[in-house]
Amino acid sequence: RAALGEPLPPCCAACNTRREGWLNQSGRRTTLNFYRDRLPAKALLVARLEREADIGWRAIFDYDRDDTSAVALLFQRHCEALHLLDRITLASRAELSSLQRRVRGWIRAGREATFVVSLLEEQAEADERVYGFNYWRAVLTRAVSKAGGFLSECYKSSEAA
């Protein structure tokens, strides 16, 4: 147990080394405690896909800046204190490549675009049920399911192959 009588929240080694203090200069907590804090049944983490000429598709992660609820602001401080957005964006490169290969495989198997989108949505929902709405892979998969340009490019590259 922590000195304040709360259970220490589990975290990865990278987050554990980044935790400086659990309060910021304004006296507000900087990190979530997943034992205590109730997150809303919606994603506070968002992703958008961008196509860059030199590197292809990449995901940009951010938090929902329109949500100003107390828990959303704590989530934002949590992301900032642990540098999560940069770390997730970096980790998403391999996952996005994997999703691209999976989508192309479904296309080569003759799946229609609506079916591919439904498969991606089902995967995002499955991840959300297990890991929560803010699990970065679920957020990324959902963003891919809504990215018409990404899916169109997968169809075009599969036709050319």
C-alpha positions as a LaTeX table, in Angstrom:
\begin{tabular}{lrrr}
\hline
Residue & $x$ (\AA) & $y$ (\AA) & $z$ (\AA) \\
\hline
Arg1 & 0.00 & 0.00 & 0.00 \\
Ala2 & 1.08 & 3.53 & $-0.66$ \\
Ala3 & 1.93 & 5.94 & 2.10 \\
Leu4 & $-1.46$ & 7.59 & 1.58 \\
Gly5 & $-3.37$ & 4.39 & 2.31 \\
Glu6 & $-4.32$ & 3.68 & $-1.30$ \\
Pro7 & $-3.28$ & 0.63 & $-3.24$ \\
Leu8 & $-0.50$ & 1.38 & $-5.66$ \\
Pro9 & $-1.85$ & 1.17 & $-9.20$ \\
Pro10 & $-0.18$ & $-1.40$ & $-11.44$ \\
Cys11 & 1.89 & 0.00 & $-14.28$ \\
Cys12 & 4.63 & $-0.91$ & $-16.68$ \\
Ala13 & 8.28 & $-0.28$ & $-15.90$ \\
Ala14 & 8.42 & 2.74 & $-18.22$ \\
Cys15 & 5.51 & 4.43 & $-16.42$ \\
Asn16 & 6.89 & 3.50 & $-13.01$ \\
Thr17 & 10.15 & 5.32 & $-13.74$ \\
Arg18 & 8.32 & 8.42 & $-15.02$ \\
Arg19 & 6.13 & 8.97 & $-11.98$ \\
Glu20 & 7.53 & 11.99 & $-10.24$ \\
Gly21 & 4.87 & 12.99 & $-7.81$ \\
Trp22 & 1.27 & 12.06 & $-7.62$ \\
Leu23 & 0.26 & 15.72 & $-7.22$ \\
Asn24 & 1.09 & 18.56 & $-9.59$ \\
Gln25 & 1.96 & 22.12 & $-8.56$ \\
Ser26 & $-1.74$ & 22.98 & $-8.34$ \\
Gly27 & $-2.34$ & 20.13 & $-5.89$ \\
Arg28 & $-4.19$ & 17.99 & $-8.43$ \\
Arg29 & $-3.41$ & 14.33 & $-8.94$ \\
Thr30 & $-1.32$ & 13.64 & $-12.02$ \\
Thr31 & $-1.99$ & 9.95 & $-12.55$ \\
Leu32 & $-5.01$ & 7.72 & $-12.59$ \\
Asn33 & $-5.52$ & 5.01 & $-10.04$ \\
Phe34 & $-7.36$ & 2.27 & $-11.87$ \\
Tyr35 & $-8.52$ & 0.77 & $-8.59$ \\
Arg36 & $-10.21$ & 3.99 & $-7.53$ \\
Asp37 & $-10.96$ & 6.15 & $-10.56$ \\
Arg38 & $-14.01$ & 5.34 & $-12.63$ \\
Leu39 & $-13.51$ & 6.12 & $-16.28$ \\
Pro40 & $-16.58$ & 6.87 & $-18.39$ \\
Ala41 & $-17.88$ & 4.25 & $-20.79$ \\
Lys42 & $-16.41$ & 6.15 & $-23.72$ \\
Ala43 & $-13.01$ & 6.77 & $-25.18$ \\
Leu44 & $-11.05$ & 9.70 & $-23.77$ \\
Leu45 & $-8.15$ & 8.73 & $-26.03$ \\
Val46 & $-8.59$ & 9.52 & $-29.73$ \\
Ala47 & $-6.57$ & 8.69 & $-32.83$ \\
Arg48 & $-6.54$ & 10.03 & $-36.32$ \\
Leu49 & $-4.71$ & 8.63 & $-39.31$ \\
Glu50 & $-2.57$ & 10.76 & $-41.57$ \\
Arg51 & $-0.78$ & 9.85 & $-44.75$ \\
Glu52 & 2.68 & 11.28 & $-45.10$ \\
Ala53 & 4.46 & 11.13 & $-48.42$ \\
Asp54 & 7.73 & 9.79 & $-47.04$ \\
Ile55 & 6.50 & 7.26 & $-44.51$ \\
Gly56 & 2.94 & 6.36 & $-45.49$ \\
Trp57 & 0.18 & 6.08 & $-42.91$ \\
Arg58 & 0.70 & 6.98 & $-39.30$ \\
Ala59 & $-1.53$ & 7.41 & $-36.29$ \\
Ile60 & $-1.60$ & 10.54 & $-34.18$ \\
Phe61 & $-2.99$ & 10.05 & $-30.67$ \\
Asp62 & $-4.49$ & 12.73 & $-28.48$ \\
Tyr63 & $-7.01$ & 12.97 & $-25.69$ \\
Asp64 & $-10.54$ & 14.21 & $-26.20$ \\
Arg65 & $-9.96$ & 17.92 & $-25.68$ \\
Asp66 & $-13.69$ & 18.67 & $-25.81$ \\
Asp67 & $-14.35$ & 16.70 & $-22.63$ \\
Thr68 & $-13.63$ & 18.93 & $-19.64$ \\
Ser69 & $-15.03$ & 16.64 & $-16.95$ \\
Ala70 & $-12.87$ & 16.05 & $-13.87$ \\
Val71 & $-11.97$ & 12.51 & $-14.92$ \\
Ala72 & $-11.13$ & 13.63 & $-18.48$ \\
Leu73 & $-8.81$ & 16.32 & $-17.13$ \\
Leu74 & $-7.18$ & 13.75 & $-14.83$ \\
Phe75 & $-6.78$ & 11.46 & $-17.86$ \\
Gln76 & $-5.07$ & 14.32 & $-19.72$ \\
Arg77 & $-2.69$ & 14.95 & $-16.80$ \\
His78 & $-2.03$ & 11.20 & $-16.65$ \\
Cys79 & $-1.11$ & 11.14 & $-20.36$ \\
Glu80 & 1.11 & 14.18 & $-19.99$ \\
Ala81 & 2.87 & 13.03 & $-16.82$ \\
Leu82 & 3.72 & 9.64 & $-18.32$ \\
His83 & 4.36 & 10.89 & $-21.89$ \\
Leu84 & 1.78 & 8.38 & $-23.07$ \\
Leu85 & 0.71 & 10.06 & $-26.30$ \\
Asp86 & 4.25 & 10.05 & $-27.71$ \\
Arg87 & 4.87 & 6.50 & $-26.53$ \\
Ile88 & 1.57 & 5.22 & $-27.92$ \\
Thr89 & 2.11 & 7.01 & $-31.23$ \\
Leu90 & 5.52 & 5.35 & $-31.54$ \\
Ala91 & 4.18 & 1.90 & $-30.59$ \\
Ser92 & 1.29 & 2.27 & $-33.02$ \\
Arg93 & 3.57 & 2.15 & $-36.07$ \\
Ala94 & 3.99 & $-1.61$ & $-35.86$ \\
Glu95 & 0.33 & $-2.15$ & $-35.00$ \\
Leu96 & $-0.81$ & $-0.01$ & $-37.93$ \\
Ser97 & 1.41 & $-2.02$ & $-40.26$ \\
Ser98 & $-0.09$ & $-5.22$ & $-38.87$ \\
Leu99 & $-3.62$ & $-3.88$ & $-39.37$ \\
Gln100 & $-2.74$ & $-2.90$ & $-42.93$ \\
Arg101 & $-1.53$ & $-6.45$ & $-43.68$ \\
Arg102 & $-4.66$ & $-7.92$ & $-42.08$ \\
Val103 & $-6.96$ & $-5.64$ & $-44.09$ \\
Arg104 & $-5.14$ & $-6.48$ & $-47.33$ \\
Gly105 & $-5.49$ & $-10.18$ & $-46.52$ \\
Trp106 & $-9.24$ & $-9.79$ & $-46.07$ \\
Ile107 & $-9.41$ & $-7.89$ & $-49.35$ \\
Arg108 & $-7.44$ & $-10.58$ & $-51.20$ \\
Ala109 & $-9.87$ & $-13.11$ & $-49.72$ \\
Gly110 & $-12.67$ & $-11.25$ & $-51.52$ \\
Arg111 & $-14.20$ & $-9.42$ & $-48.56$ \\
Glu112 & $-16.30$ & $-6.36$ & $-49.36$ \\
Ala113 & $-15.44$ & $-3.01$ & $-47.80$ \\
Thr114 & $-18.46$ & $-3.06$ & $-45.46$ \\
Phe115 & $-17.43$ & $-6.51$ & $-44.21$ \\
Val116 & $-13.83$ & $-5.34$ & $-43.63$ \\
Val117 & $-15.11$ & $-2.35$ & $-41.66$ \\
Ser118 & $-17.35$ & $-4.61$ & $-39.57$ \\
Leu119 & $-14.39$ & $-6.94$ & $-38.82$ \\
Leu120 & $-12.32$ & $-3.97$ & $-37.67$ \\
Glu121 & $-15.18$ & $-2.66$ & $-35.52$ \\
Glu122 & $-15.67$ & $-6.12$ & $-33.97$ \\
Gln123 & $-11.96$ & $-6.27$ & $-33.11$ \\
Ala124 & $-12.08$ & $-2.80$ & $-31.53$ \\
Glu125 & $-15.17$ & $-3.78$ & $-29.51$ \\
Ala126 & $-13.53$ & $-7.01$ & $-28.34$ \\
Asp127 & $-10.45$ & $-5.09$ & $-27.17$ \\
Glu128 & $-12.66$ & $-2.51$ & $-25.44$ \\
Arg129 & $-14.53$ & $-5.23$ & $-23.55$ \\
Val130 & $-11.30$ & $-6.74$ & $-22.27$ \\
Tyr131 & $-9.03$ & $-3.71$ & $-21.84$ \\
Gly132 & $-11.39$ & $-0.72$ & $-21.74$ \\
Phe133 & $-12.38$ & 2.09 & $-24.06$ \\
Asn134 & $-9.02$ & 3.82 & $-23.77$ \\
Tyr135 & $-6.85$ & 0.88 & $-24.77$ \\
Trp136 & $-4.69$ & 2.33 & $-27.51$ \\
Arg137 & $-5.01$ & $-0.65$ & $-29.85$ \\
Ala138 & $-8.82$ & $-0.50$ & $-29.65$ \\
Val139 & $-8.71$ & 3.25 & $-30.35$ \\
Leu140 & $-6.36$ & 2.68 & $-33.29$ \\
Thr141 & $-8.44$ & $-0.15$ & $-34.75$ \\
Arg142 & $-11.58$ & 1.97 & $-34.50$ \\
Ala143 & $-9.78$ & 4.86 & $-36.24$ \\
Val144 & $-8.70$ & 2.50 & $-39.05$ \\
Ser145 & $-12.30$ & 1.31 & $-39.46$ \\
Lys146 & $-13.36$ & 4.94 & $-40.06$ \\
Ala147 & $-10.43$ & 5.97 & $-42.27$ \\
Gly148 & $-11.80$ & 5.75 & $-45.80$ \\
Gly149 & $-8.51$ & 6.83 & $-47.38$ \\
Phe150 & $-6.57$ & 4.14 & $-45.55$ \\
Leu151 & $-9.05$ & 1.44 & $-46.59$ \\
Ser152 & $-9.20$ & 2.72 & $-50.19$ \\
Glu153 & $-5.43$ & 2.58 & $-50.43$ \\
Cys154 & $-5.47$ & $-1.00$ & $-49.10$ \\
Tyr155 & $-7.99$ & $-1.93$ & $-51.83$ \\
Lys156 & $-5.95$ & $-0.23$ & $-54.55$ \\
Ser157 & $-2.67$ & $-1.84$ & $-53.46$ \\
Ser158 & $-4.35$ & $-5.25$ & $-53.26$ \\
Glu159 & $-5.73$ & $-4.88$ & $-56.80$ \\
Ala160 & $-2.29$ & $-3.94$ & $-58.11$ \\
Ala161 & $-0.63$ & $-6.97$ & $-56.45$ \\
\hline
\end{tabular}
